[in-house]
PDB file of C-alpha atoms in Angstrom:
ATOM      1  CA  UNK A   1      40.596 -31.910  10.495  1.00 93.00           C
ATOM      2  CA  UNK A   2      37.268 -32.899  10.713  1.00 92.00           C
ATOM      3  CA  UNK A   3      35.001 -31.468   7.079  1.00 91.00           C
ATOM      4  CA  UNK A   4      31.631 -33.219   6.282  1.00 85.00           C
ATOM      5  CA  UNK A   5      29.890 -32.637   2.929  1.00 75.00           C
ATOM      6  CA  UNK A   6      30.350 -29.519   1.033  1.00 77.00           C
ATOM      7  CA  UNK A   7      33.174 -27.429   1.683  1.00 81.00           C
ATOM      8  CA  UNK A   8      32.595 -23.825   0.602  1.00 80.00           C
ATOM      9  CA  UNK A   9      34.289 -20.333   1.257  1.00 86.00           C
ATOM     10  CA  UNK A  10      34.654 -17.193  -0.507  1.00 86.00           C
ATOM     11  CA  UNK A  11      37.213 -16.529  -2.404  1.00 85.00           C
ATOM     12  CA  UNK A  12      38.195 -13.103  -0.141  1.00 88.00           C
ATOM     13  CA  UNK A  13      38.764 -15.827   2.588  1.00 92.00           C
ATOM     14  CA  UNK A  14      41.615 -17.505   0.962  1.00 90.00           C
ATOM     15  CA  UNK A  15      44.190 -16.524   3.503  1.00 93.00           C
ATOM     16  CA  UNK A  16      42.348 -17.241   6.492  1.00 96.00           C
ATOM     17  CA  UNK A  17      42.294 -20.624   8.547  1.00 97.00           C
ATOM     18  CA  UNK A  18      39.512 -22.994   7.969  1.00 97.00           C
ATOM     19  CA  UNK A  19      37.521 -24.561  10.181  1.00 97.00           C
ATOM     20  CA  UNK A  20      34.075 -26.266  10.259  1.00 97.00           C
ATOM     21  CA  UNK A  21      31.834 -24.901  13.090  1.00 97.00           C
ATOM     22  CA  UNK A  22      28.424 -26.450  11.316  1.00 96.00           C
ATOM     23  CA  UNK A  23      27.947 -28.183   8.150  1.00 94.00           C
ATOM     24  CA  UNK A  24      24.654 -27.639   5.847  1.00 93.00           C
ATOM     25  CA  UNK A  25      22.070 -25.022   5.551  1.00 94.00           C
ATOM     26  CA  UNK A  26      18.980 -24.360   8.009  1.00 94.00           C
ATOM     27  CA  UNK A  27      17.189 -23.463   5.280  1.00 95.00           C
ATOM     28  CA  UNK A  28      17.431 -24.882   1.929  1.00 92.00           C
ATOM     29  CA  UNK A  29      14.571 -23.413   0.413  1.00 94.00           C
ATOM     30  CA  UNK A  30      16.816 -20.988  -2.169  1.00 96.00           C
ATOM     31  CA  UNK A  31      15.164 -21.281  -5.615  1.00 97.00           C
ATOM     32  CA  UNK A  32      18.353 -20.752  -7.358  1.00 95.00           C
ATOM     33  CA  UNK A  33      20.973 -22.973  -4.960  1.00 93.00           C
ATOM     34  CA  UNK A  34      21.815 -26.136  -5.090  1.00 90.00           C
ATOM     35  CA  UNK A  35      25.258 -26.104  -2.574  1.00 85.00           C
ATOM     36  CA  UNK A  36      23.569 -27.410   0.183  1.00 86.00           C
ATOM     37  CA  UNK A  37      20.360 -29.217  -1.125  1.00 82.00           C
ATOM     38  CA  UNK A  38      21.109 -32.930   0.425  1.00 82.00           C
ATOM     39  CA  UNK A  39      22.760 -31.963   3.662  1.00 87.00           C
ATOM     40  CA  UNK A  40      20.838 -31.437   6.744  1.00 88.00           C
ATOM     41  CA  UNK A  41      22.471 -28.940   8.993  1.00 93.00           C
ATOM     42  CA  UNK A  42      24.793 -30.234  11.793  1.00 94.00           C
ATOM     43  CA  UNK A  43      27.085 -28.317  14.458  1.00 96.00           C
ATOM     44  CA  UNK A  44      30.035 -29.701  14.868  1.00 96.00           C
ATOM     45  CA  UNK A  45      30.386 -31.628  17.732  1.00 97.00           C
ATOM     46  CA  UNK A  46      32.633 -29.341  20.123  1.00 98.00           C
ATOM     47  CA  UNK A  47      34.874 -32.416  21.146  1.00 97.00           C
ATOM     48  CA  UNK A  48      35.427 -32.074  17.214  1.00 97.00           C
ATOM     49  CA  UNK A  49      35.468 -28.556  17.333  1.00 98.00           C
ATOM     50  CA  UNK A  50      38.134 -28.397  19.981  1.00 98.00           C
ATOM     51  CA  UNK A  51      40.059 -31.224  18.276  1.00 98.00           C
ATOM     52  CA  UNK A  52      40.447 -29.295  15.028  1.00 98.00           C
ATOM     53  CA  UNK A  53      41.612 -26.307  16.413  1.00 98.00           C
ATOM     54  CA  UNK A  54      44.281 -28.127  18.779  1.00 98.00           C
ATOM     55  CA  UNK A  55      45.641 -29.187  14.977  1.00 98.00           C
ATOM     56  CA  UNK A  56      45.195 -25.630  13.691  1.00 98.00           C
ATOM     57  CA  UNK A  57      47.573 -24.538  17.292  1.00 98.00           C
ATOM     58  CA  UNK A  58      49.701 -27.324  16.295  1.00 97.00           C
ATOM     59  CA  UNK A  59      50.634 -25.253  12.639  1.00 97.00           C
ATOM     60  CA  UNK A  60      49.103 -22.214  12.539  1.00 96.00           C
ATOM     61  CA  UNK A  61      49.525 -20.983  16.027  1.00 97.00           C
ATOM     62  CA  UNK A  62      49.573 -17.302  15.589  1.00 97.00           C
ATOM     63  CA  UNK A  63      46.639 -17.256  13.347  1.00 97.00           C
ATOM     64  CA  UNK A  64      44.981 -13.859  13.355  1.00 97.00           C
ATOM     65  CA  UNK A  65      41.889 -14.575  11.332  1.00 98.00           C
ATOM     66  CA  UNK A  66      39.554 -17.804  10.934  1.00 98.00           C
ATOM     67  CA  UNK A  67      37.135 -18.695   8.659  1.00 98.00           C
ATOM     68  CA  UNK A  68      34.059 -21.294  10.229  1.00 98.00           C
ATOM     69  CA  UNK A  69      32.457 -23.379   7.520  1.00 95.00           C
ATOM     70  CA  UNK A  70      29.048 -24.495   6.617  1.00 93.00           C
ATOM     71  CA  UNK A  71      26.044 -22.281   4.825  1.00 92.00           C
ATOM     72  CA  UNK A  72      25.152 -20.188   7.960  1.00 96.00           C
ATOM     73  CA  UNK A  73      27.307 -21.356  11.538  1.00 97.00           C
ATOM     74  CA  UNK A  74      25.791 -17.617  12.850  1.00 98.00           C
ATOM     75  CA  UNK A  75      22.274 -19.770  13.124  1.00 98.00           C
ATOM     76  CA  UNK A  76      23.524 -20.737  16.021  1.00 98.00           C
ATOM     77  CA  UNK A  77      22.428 -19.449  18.814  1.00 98.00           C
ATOM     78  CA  UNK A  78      24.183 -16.638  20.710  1.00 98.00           C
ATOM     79  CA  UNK A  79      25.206 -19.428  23.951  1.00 98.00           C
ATOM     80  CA  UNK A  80      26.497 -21.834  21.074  1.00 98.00           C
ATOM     81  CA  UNK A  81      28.086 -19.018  19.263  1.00 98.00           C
ATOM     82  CA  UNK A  82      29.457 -17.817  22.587  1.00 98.00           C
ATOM     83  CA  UNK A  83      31.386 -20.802  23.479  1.00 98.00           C
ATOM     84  CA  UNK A  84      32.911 -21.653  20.345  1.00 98.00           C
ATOM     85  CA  UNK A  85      34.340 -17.921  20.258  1.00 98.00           C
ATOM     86  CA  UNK A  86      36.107 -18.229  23.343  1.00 98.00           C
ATOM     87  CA  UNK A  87      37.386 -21.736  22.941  1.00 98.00           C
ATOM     88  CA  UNK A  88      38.786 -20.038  19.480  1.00 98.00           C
ATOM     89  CA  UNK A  89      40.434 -17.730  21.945  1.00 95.00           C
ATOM     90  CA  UNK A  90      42.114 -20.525  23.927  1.00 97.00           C
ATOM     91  CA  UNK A  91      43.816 -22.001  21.129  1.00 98.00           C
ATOM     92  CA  UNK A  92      44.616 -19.228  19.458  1.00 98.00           C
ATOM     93  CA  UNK A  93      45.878 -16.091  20.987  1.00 96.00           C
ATOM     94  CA  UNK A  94      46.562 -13.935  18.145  1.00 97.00           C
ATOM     95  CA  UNK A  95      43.119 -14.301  16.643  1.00 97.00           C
ATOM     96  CA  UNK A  96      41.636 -11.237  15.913  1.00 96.00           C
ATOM     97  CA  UNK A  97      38.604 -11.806  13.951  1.00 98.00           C
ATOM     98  CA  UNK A  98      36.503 -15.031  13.241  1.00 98.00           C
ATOM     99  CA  UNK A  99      34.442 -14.977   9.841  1.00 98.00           C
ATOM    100  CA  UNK A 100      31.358 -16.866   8.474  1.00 98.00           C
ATOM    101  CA  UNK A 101      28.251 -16.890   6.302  1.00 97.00           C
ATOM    102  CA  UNK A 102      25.410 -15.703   7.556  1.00 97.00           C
ATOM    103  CA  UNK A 103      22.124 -15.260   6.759  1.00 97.00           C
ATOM    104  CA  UNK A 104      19.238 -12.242   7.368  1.00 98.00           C
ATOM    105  CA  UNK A 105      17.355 -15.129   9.305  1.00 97.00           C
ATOM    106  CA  UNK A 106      20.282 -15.382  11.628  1.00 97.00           C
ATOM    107  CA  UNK A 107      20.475 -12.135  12.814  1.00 98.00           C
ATOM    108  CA  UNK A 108      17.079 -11.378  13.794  1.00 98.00           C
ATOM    109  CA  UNK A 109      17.016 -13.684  16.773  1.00 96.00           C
ATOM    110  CA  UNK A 110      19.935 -11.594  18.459  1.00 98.00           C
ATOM    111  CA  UNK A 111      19.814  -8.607  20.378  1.00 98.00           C
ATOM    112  CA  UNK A 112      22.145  -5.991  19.894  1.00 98.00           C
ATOM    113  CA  UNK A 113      23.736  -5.970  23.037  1.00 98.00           C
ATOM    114  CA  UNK A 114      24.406 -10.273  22.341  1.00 98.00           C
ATOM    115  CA  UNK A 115      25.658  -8.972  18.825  1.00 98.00           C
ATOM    116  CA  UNK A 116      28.105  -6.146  21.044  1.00 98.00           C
ATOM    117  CA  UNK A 117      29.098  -9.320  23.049  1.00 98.00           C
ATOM    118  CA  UNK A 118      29.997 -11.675  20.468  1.00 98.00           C
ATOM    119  CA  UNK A 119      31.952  -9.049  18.414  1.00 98.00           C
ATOM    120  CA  UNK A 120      34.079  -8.592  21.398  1.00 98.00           C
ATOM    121  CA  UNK A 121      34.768 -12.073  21.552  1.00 98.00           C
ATOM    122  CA  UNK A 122      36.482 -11.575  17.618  1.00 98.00           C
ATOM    123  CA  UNK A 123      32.841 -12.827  15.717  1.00 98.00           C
ATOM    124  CA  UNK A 124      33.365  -9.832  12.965  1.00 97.00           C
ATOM    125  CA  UNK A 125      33.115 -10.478   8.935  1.00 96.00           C
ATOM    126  CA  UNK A 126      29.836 -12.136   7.737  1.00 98.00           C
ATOM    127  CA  UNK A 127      29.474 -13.105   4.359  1.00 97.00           C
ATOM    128  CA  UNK A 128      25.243 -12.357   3.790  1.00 98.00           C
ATOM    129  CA  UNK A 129      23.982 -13.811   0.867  1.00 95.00           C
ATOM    130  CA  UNK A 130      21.182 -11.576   0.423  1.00 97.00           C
ATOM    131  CA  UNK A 131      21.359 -11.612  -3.724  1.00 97.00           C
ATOM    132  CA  UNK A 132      19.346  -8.621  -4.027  1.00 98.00           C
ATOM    133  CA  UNK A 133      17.481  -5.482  -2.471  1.00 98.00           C
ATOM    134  CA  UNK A 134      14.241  -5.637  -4.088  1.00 98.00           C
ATOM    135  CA  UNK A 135      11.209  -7.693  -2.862  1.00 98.00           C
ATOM    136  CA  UNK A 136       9.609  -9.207  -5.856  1.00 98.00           C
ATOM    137  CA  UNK A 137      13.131 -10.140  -6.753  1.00 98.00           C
ATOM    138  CA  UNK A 138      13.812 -11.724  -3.039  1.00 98.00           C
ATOM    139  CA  UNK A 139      10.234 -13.243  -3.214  1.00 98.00           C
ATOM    140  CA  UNK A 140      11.021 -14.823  -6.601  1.00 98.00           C
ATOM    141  CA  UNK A 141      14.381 -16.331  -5.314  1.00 98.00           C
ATOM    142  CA  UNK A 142      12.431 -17.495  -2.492  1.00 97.00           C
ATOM    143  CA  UNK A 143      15.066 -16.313   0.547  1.00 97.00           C
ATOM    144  CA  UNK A 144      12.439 -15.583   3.435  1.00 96.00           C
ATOM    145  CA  UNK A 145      12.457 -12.079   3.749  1.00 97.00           C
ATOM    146  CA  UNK A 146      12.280  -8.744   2.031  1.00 98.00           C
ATOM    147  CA  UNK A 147      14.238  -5.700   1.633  1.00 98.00           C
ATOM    148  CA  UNK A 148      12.800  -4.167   4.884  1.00 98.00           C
ATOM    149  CA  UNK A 149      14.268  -6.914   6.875  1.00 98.00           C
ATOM    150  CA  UNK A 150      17.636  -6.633   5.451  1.00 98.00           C
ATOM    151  CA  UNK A 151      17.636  -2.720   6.532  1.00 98.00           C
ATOM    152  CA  UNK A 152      16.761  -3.450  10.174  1.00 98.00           C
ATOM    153  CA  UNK A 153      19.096  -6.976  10.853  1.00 98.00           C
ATOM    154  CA  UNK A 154      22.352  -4.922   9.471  1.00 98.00           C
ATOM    155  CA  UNK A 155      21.154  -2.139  11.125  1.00 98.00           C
ATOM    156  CA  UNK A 156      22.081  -3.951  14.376  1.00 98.00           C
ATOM    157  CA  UNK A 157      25.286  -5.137  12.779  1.00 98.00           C
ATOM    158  CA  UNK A 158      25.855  -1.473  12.327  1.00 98.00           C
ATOM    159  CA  UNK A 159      25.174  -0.559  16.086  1.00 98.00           C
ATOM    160  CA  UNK A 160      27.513  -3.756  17.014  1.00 98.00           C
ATOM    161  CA  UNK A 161      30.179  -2.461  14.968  1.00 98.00           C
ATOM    162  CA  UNK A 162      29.949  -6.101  13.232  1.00 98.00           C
ATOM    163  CA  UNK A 163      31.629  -6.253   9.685  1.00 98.00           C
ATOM    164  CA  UNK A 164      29.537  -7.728   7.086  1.00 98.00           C
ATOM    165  CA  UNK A 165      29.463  -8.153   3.136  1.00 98.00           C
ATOM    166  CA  UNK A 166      26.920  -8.418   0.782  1.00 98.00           C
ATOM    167  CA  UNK A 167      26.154 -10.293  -2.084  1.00 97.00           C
ATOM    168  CA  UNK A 168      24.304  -8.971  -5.226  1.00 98.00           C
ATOM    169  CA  UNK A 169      23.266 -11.124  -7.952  1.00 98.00           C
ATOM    170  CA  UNK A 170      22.864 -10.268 -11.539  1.00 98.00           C
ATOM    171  CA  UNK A 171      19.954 -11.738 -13.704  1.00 98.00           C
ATOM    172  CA  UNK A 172      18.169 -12.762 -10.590  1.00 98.00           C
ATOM    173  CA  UNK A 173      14.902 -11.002 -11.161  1.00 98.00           C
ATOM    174  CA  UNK A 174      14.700 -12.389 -15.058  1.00 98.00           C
ATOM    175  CA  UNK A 175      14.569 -10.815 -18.668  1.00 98.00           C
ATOM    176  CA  UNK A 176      13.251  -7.283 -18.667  1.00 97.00           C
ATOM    177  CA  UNK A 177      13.509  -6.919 -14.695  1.00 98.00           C
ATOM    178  CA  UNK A 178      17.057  -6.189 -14.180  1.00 98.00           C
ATOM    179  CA  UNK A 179      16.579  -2.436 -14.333  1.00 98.00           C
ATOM    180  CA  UNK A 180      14.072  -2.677 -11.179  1.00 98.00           C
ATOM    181  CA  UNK A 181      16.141  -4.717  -9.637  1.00 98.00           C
ATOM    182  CA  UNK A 182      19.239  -2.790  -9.907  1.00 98.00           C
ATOM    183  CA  UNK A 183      17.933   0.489  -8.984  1.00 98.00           C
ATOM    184  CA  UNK A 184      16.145  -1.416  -5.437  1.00 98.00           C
ATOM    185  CA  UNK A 185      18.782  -2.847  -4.431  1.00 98.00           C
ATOM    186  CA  UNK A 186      21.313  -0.359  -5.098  1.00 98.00           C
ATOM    187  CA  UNK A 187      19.214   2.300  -3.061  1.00 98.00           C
ATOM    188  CA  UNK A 188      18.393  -0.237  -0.056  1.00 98.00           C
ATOM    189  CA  UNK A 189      22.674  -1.241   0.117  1.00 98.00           C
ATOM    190  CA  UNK A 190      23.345   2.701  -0.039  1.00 98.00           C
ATOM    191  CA  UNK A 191      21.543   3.177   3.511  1.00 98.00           C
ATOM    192  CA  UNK A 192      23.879   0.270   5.519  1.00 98.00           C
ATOM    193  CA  UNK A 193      27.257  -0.038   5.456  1.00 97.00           C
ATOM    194  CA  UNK A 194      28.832  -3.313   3.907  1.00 98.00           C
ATOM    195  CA  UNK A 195      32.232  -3.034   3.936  1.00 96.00           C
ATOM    196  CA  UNK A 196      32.234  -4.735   0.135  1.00 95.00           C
ATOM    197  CA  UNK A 197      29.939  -5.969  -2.209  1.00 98.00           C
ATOM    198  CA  UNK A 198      30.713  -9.451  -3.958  1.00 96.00           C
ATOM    199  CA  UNK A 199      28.323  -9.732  -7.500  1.00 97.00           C
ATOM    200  CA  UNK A 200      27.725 -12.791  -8.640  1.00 96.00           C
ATOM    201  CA  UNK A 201      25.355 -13.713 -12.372  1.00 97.00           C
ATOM    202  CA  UNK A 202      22.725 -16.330 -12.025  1.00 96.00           C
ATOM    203  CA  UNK A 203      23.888 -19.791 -13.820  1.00 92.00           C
ATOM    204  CA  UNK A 204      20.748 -22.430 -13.630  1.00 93.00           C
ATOM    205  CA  UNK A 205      21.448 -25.495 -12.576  1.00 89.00           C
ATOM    206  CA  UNK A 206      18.996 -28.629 -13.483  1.00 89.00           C
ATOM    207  CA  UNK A 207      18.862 -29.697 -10.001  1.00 90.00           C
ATOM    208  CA  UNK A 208      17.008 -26.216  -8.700  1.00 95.00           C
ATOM    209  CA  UNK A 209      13.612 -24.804  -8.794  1.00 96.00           C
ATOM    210  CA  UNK A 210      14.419 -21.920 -10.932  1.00 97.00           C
ATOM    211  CA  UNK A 211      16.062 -24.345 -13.324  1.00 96.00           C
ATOM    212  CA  UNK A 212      12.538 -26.299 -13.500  1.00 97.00           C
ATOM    213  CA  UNK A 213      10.753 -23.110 -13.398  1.00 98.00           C
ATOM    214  CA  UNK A 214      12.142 -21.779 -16.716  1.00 97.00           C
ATOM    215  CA  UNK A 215      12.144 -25.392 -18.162  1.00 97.00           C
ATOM    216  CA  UNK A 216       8.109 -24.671 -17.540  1.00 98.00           C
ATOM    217  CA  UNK A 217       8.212 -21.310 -18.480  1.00 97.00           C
ATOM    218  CA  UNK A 218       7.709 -19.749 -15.469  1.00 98.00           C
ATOM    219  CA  UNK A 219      11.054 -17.671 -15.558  1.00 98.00           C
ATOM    220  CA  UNK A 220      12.761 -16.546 -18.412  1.00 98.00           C
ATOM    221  CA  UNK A 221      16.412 -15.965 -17.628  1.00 96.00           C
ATOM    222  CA  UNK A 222      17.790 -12.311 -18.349  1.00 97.00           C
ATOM    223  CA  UNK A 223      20.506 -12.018 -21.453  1.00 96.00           C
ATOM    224  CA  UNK A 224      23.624 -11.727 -20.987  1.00 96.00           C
ATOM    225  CA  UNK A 225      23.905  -7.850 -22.234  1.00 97.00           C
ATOM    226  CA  UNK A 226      21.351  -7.364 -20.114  1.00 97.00           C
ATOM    227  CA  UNK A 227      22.993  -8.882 -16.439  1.00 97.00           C
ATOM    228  CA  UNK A 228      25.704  -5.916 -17.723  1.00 98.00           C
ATOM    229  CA  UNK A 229      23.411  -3.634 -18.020  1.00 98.00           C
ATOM    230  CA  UNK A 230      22.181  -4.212 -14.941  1.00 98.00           C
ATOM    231  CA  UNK A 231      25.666  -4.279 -13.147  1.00 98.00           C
ATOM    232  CA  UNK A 232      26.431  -0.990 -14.569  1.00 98.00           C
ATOM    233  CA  UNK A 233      23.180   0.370 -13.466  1.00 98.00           C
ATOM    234  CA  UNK A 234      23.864  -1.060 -10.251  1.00 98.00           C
ATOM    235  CA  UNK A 235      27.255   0.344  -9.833  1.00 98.00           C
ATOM    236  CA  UNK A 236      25.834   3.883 -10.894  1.00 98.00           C
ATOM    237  CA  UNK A 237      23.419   3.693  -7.978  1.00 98.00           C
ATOM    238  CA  UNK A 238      25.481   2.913  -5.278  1.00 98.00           C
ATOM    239  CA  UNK A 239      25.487   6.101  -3.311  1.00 97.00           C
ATOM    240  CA  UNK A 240      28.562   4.901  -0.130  1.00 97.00           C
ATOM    241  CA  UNK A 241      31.969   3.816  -0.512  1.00 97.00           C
ATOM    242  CA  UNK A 242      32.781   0.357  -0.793  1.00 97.00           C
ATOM    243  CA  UNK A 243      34.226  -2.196  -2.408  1.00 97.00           C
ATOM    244  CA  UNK A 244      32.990  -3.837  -5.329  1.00 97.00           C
ATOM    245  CA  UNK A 245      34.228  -7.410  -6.809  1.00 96.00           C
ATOM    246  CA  UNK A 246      32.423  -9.040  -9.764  1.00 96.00           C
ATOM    247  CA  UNK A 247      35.025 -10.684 -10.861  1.00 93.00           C
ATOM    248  CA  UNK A 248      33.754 -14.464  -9.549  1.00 91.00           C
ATOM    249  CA  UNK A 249      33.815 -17.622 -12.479  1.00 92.00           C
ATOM    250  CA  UNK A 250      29.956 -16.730 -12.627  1.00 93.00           C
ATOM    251  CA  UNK A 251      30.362 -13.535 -14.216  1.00 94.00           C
ATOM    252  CA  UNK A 252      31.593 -13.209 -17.832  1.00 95.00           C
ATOM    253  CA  UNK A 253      33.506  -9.912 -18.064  1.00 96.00           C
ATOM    254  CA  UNK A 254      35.241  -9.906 -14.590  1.00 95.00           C
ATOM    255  CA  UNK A 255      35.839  -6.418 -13.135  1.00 97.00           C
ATOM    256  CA  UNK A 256      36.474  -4.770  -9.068  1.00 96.00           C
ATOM    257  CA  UNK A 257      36.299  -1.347  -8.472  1.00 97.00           C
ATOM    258  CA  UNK A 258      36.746   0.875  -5.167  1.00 97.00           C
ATOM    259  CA  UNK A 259      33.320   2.996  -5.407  1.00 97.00           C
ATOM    260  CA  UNK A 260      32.407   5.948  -6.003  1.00 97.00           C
ATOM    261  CA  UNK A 261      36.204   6.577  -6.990  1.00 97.00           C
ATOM    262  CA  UNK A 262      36.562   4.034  -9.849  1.00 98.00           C
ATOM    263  CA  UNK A 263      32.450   4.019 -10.765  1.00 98.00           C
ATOM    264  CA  UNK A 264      32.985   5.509 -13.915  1.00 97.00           C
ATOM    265  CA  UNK A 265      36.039   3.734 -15.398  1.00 98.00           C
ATOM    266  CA  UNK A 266      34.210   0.394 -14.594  1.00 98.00           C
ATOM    267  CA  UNK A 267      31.159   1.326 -16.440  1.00 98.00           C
ATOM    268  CA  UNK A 268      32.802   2.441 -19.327  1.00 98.00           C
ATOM    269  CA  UNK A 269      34.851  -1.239 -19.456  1.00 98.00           C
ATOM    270  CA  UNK A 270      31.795  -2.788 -18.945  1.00 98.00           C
ATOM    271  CA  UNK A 271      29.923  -0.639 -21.819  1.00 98.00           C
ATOM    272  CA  UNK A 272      32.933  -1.449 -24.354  1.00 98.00           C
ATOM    273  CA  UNK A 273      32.393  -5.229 -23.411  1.00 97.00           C
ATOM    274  CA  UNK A 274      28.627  -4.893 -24.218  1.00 98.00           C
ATOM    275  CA  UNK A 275      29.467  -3.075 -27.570  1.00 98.00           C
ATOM    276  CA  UNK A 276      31.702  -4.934 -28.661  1.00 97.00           C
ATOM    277  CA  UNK A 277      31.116  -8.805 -27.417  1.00 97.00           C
ATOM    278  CA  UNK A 278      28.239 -10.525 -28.996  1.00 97.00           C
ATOM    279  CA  UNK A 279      25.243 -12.078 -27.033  1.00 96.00           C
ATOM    280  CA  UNK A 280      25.657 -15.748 -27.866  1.00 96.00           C
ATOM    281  CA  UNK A 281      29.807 -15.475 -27.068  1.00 96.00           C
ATOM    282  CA  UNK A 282      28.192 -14.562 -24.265  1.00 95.00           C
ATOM    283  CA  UNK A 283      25.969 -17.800 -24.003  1.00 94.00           C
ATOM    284  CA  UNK A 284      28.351 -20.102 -24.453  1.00 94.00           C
ATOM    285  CA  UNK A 285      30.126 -19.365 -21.748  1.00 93.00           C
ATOM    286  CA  UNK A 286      27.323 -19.349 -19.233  1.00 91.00           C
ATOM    287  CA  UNK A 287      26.279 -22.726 -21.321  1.00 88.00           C
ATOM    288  CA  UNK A 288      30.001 -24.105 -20.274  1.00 87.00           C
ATOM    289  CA  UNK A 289      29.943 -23.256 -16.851  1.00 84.00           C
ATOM    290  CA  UNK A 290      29.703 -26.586 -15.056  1.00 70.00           C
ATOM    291  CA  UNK A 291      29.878 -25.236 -11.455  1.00 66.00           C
ATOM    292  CA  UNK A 292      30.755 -21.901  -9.092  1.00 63.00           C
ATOM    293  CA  UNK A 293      33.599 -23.572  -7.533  1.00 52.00           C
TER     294      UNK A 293
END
């Protein structure tokens, strides 16, 4: 199998095949990321492409769902994205759906009836880091768009009847803005449909802007108590059913709920965690945490 630099998928996507369909980001300019920061992006070469999946026949030949590598593969354009669906399909038979990150950017240079196309060809299930709903937070973060994009990109995902998941990050907007940001986002996610949310809490790493932003003072990091806080207003907000999974190495108190059935037992856990877990216990462990992987 052919992987180049980093190798990243979510955790849901344990079960599913691997392959790499691009490696690197397009974009890079994340204030907060560092996964990507030295790798230009790169499609796979489709000799390697083809290659790798003849390997993938070779054991896994009744594969039903497969997961294509690298910080956004659906910036490739709808041709590119076109062919490498179908050759999927001529290696393996059984595959049903074909997963990947994705960005906001990605989506806006497709028409619907392309996104129709390629979800018929099995492209269903992207992961969208979009962090948060509310602008000044996005703007902070530095993602390249707002909240008003996000509505009208899964919009079309909607029409398409593409699958996608979100991501929401705690502690993202900084001390004393958690509240906005919870309340934004939570009302923005409740008008699309993601079929889960994945919540992650912001850990600064000395090789990103934010990092050298609060070094200068720029951004002061939210507490601990308060990135609950904010989860719990966040979960209170949510106004559709779906899936909720905080429970990554980036969060402290690691919970999952089915909403709005389970909203109020997982607010409660989380308010006897604040009440009875102190702030620098708290600390530590975001002080220990080396990396997300």
């Amino acid at each position: 199998m052919h992987f180049t630099g980093r190798t990243w998928r979510p955790p849901y996507e344990a079960h599913s095949v691997i392959i790499q369909a691009t490696s690197g980001c397009t974009y890079r300019k994340c204030r907060f990321c560092n996964l990507y920061r030295d790798e230009c992006f790169r499609m796979s070469p489709m000799e390697e492409f083809e290659d790798d999946l003849a390997e993938i026949k070779r054991y896994q030949p009744y594969a039903r769902r497969i997961f294509w590598t690298g910080a956004n593969p659906f910036a490739m354009s709808y041709e590119n994205l076109k062919l490498r669906a179908l050759t999927v399909r001529d290696y393996l038979i059984k595959c049903q759906n074909i997963a990947m990150f994705a960005s906001i950017r990605d989506i806006m240079d497709k028409e619907v009836w392309q996104l129709r196309k390629l979800r018929a060809m099995g492209i269903n299930g992207l992961s969208i880091g979009t962090e948060s709903g509310d602008d000044e937070t996005l703007a902070l973060a530095g993602k390249g768009y707002m909240a008003d994009d996000i509505l009208e990109q899964c919009r079309k995902l909607d029409e398409a009847g593409i699958e996608y998941y979100f991501v929401y990050m705690t502690g993202l907007a900084g001390k004393g803005a958690g509240r906005r940001n919870a309340i934004n986002s939570a009302e923005l996610f409740s008008r699309l449909n993601p079929y889960f949310i994945s919540v992650d809490s912001l850990t600064l790493f000395s090789d990103t802007e934010l990092y050298r932003m609060a070094q200068a003072g720029a951004f002061v990091p939210a507490g601990e108590k308060e990135r609950l806080e904010e989860l719990q207003l966040f979960i209170r907000n949510l106004q559709i059913r779906t899936h909720l999974f905080a429970n990554s190495v980036s969060n402290f108190y690691p919970v999952t709920a089915y909403l709005p059935k389970e909203r109020e037992a997982v607010v409660s856990e989380l308010q006897y965690v604040i009440d009875t877990t102190s702030e620098e216990e708290m600390a530590a462990y975001r002080r220990e945490l080396k990396g997300l992987g």
